[in-house]
């Protein structure tokens, strides 16, 4: 979930998103059509609900334009450009600027409509005149319907207002006939909901049929449902999908390197009247469920006083256990959250080398390191890890490989990721993970530590990759994680694992391996 916020405030919003993109990440283009109609004369329309217009445009950009589901944006911003600029180019008119309440609604509707897309499309398809009408529906009309269905079914907004506002948007942005179609379909939905008769699939039949029903009811791809049912059982798979569909919570890490403590952060949050609670696991972290926009607008992130970083990622750094004076290399460093946290733990003594194949992201990481006042212990290396490891002769005390992965542990924050990931990606990712692990192992000095981590909950990306690596590299052995993180996060295998349902955090995995001397 990086996207717009990371461009507005480089690297102060930290997540696993850049590493959770597979080799063939795709955006569904099932419905074709232009992203924007012919450009019209610039005009201001005060009749159309601004939050619905902006939501429709963002949903268009995410599904057809390949943008990320930026659930957090600086007020008035959409991926770094003026929000109304996107609205005007797509719809042909501008609305009034977004107020704070509008912005909160956009955040809710965009994230919710993406999460519940399969569920909403199931209902829309059944309430259309016929299957062909739904399959051939133009993109903007479909997004307007998704917004209306989400507002009625999930937000329980007043049906009369929802119908009228979305009909008006369809008529003005498209044509009168589109408004009439929206009117008819939404009114059918309202009647069914009032009679508690929504046409939803029943959980019955064989395993395949039940998986399809669950995929619709909880709005996930069928392959994910089948995979989680296999590994977790149906009951736990349902709990996981419910977690993924819930509103995400966030954690803030106080930047101790700048002399800003968690106590300082708590004091500022109290002044801003942002509800919060202390992390139970990490001394630098505070959890918040609401009010992140207030924190952003107050300038705490822009000043480098704190970062948005999930505790699950912070606990991976605990597994690395950076100590002053050590040399550490972060092998796939972008977007840089773990790099910065490790650097802050060195107390100005030692060095963290950040290697990444993306030169632009490394430049941003370097700028953020200066902002956080840890640039004196961070060096950046622009290279492909696999090529770098072959040619390099230097060895490090500790090597962190936070590998590219499916991102199946961060689906509550990355609402769009579930639809952009395919089962075929998993095998390709596993091959890449094996290659990167082999390369990273060459950088570890005798007696040094290699930590392999992901933001995935999938055993094939986690335990199975480590087991395969240890068979290829008998010079490495496991180091039990319970010396570094609370026992509740340690699997029987000795690896660190953050379970979204159990711990109410992003899913994450880390294995600490020691090279024999």
JSON list of C-alpha atoms in Angstrom, two decimals, residues 206-209 211-212 221-232 237:
[
{"chain": "A", "resi": 206, "resn": "UNK", "atom": "CA", "xyz": [-18.43, -30.80, -2.62]},
{"chain": "A", "resi": 207, "resn": "UNK", "atom": "CA", "xyz": [-15.17, -29.04, -1.71]},
{"chain": "A", "resi": 208, "resn": "UNK", "atom": "CA", "xyz": [-15.01, -27.17, -5.01]},
{"chain": "A", "resi": 209, "resn": "UNK", "atom": "CA", "xyz": [-18.58, -25.91, -4.74]},
{"chain": "A", "resi": 211, "resn": "UNK", "atom": "CA", "xyz": [-14.83, -23.01, -2.14]},
{"chain": "A", "resi": 212, "resn": "UNK", "atom": "CA", "xyz": [-16.69, -21.11, -4.87]},
{"chain": "A", "resi": 221, "resn": "UNK", "atom": "CA", "xyz": [-10.22, -15.56, -5.42]},
{"chain": "A", "resi": 222, "resn": "UNK", "atom": "CA", "xyz": [-11.25, -19.22, -5.44]},
{"chain": "A", "resi": 223, "resn": "UNK", "atom": "CA", "xyz": [-7.63, -20.41, -5.54]},
{"chain": "A", "resi": 224, "resn": "UNK", "atom": "CA", "xyz": [-6.83, -18.56, -2.31]},
{"chain": "A", "resi": 225, "resn": "UNK", "atom": "CA", "xyz": [-9.86, -20.07, -0.58]},
{"chain": "A", "resi": 226, "resn": "UNK", "atom": "CA", "xyz": [-8.86, -23.58, -1.65]},
{"chain": "A", "resi": 227, "resn": "UNK", "atom": "CA", "xyz": [-5.26, -23.03, -0.59]},
{"chain": "A", "resi": 228, "resn": "UNK", "atom": "CA", "xyz": [-6.16, -21.67, 2.85]},
{"chain": "A", "resi": 229, "resn": "UNK", "atom": "CA", "xyz": [-8.78, -24.36, 3.42]},
{"chain": "A", "resi": 230, "resn": "UNK", "atom": "CA", "xyz": [-6.08, -26.94, 2.65]},
{"chain": "A", "resi": 231, "resn": "UNK", "atom": "CA", "xyz": [-3.52, -25.48, 5.05]},
{"chain": "A", "resi": 232, "resn": "UNK", "atom": "CA", "xyz": [-5.75, -23.98, 7.76]},
{"chain": "A", "resi": 237, "resn": "UNK", "atom": "CA", "xyz": [-9.76, -19.76, 6.41]}
]
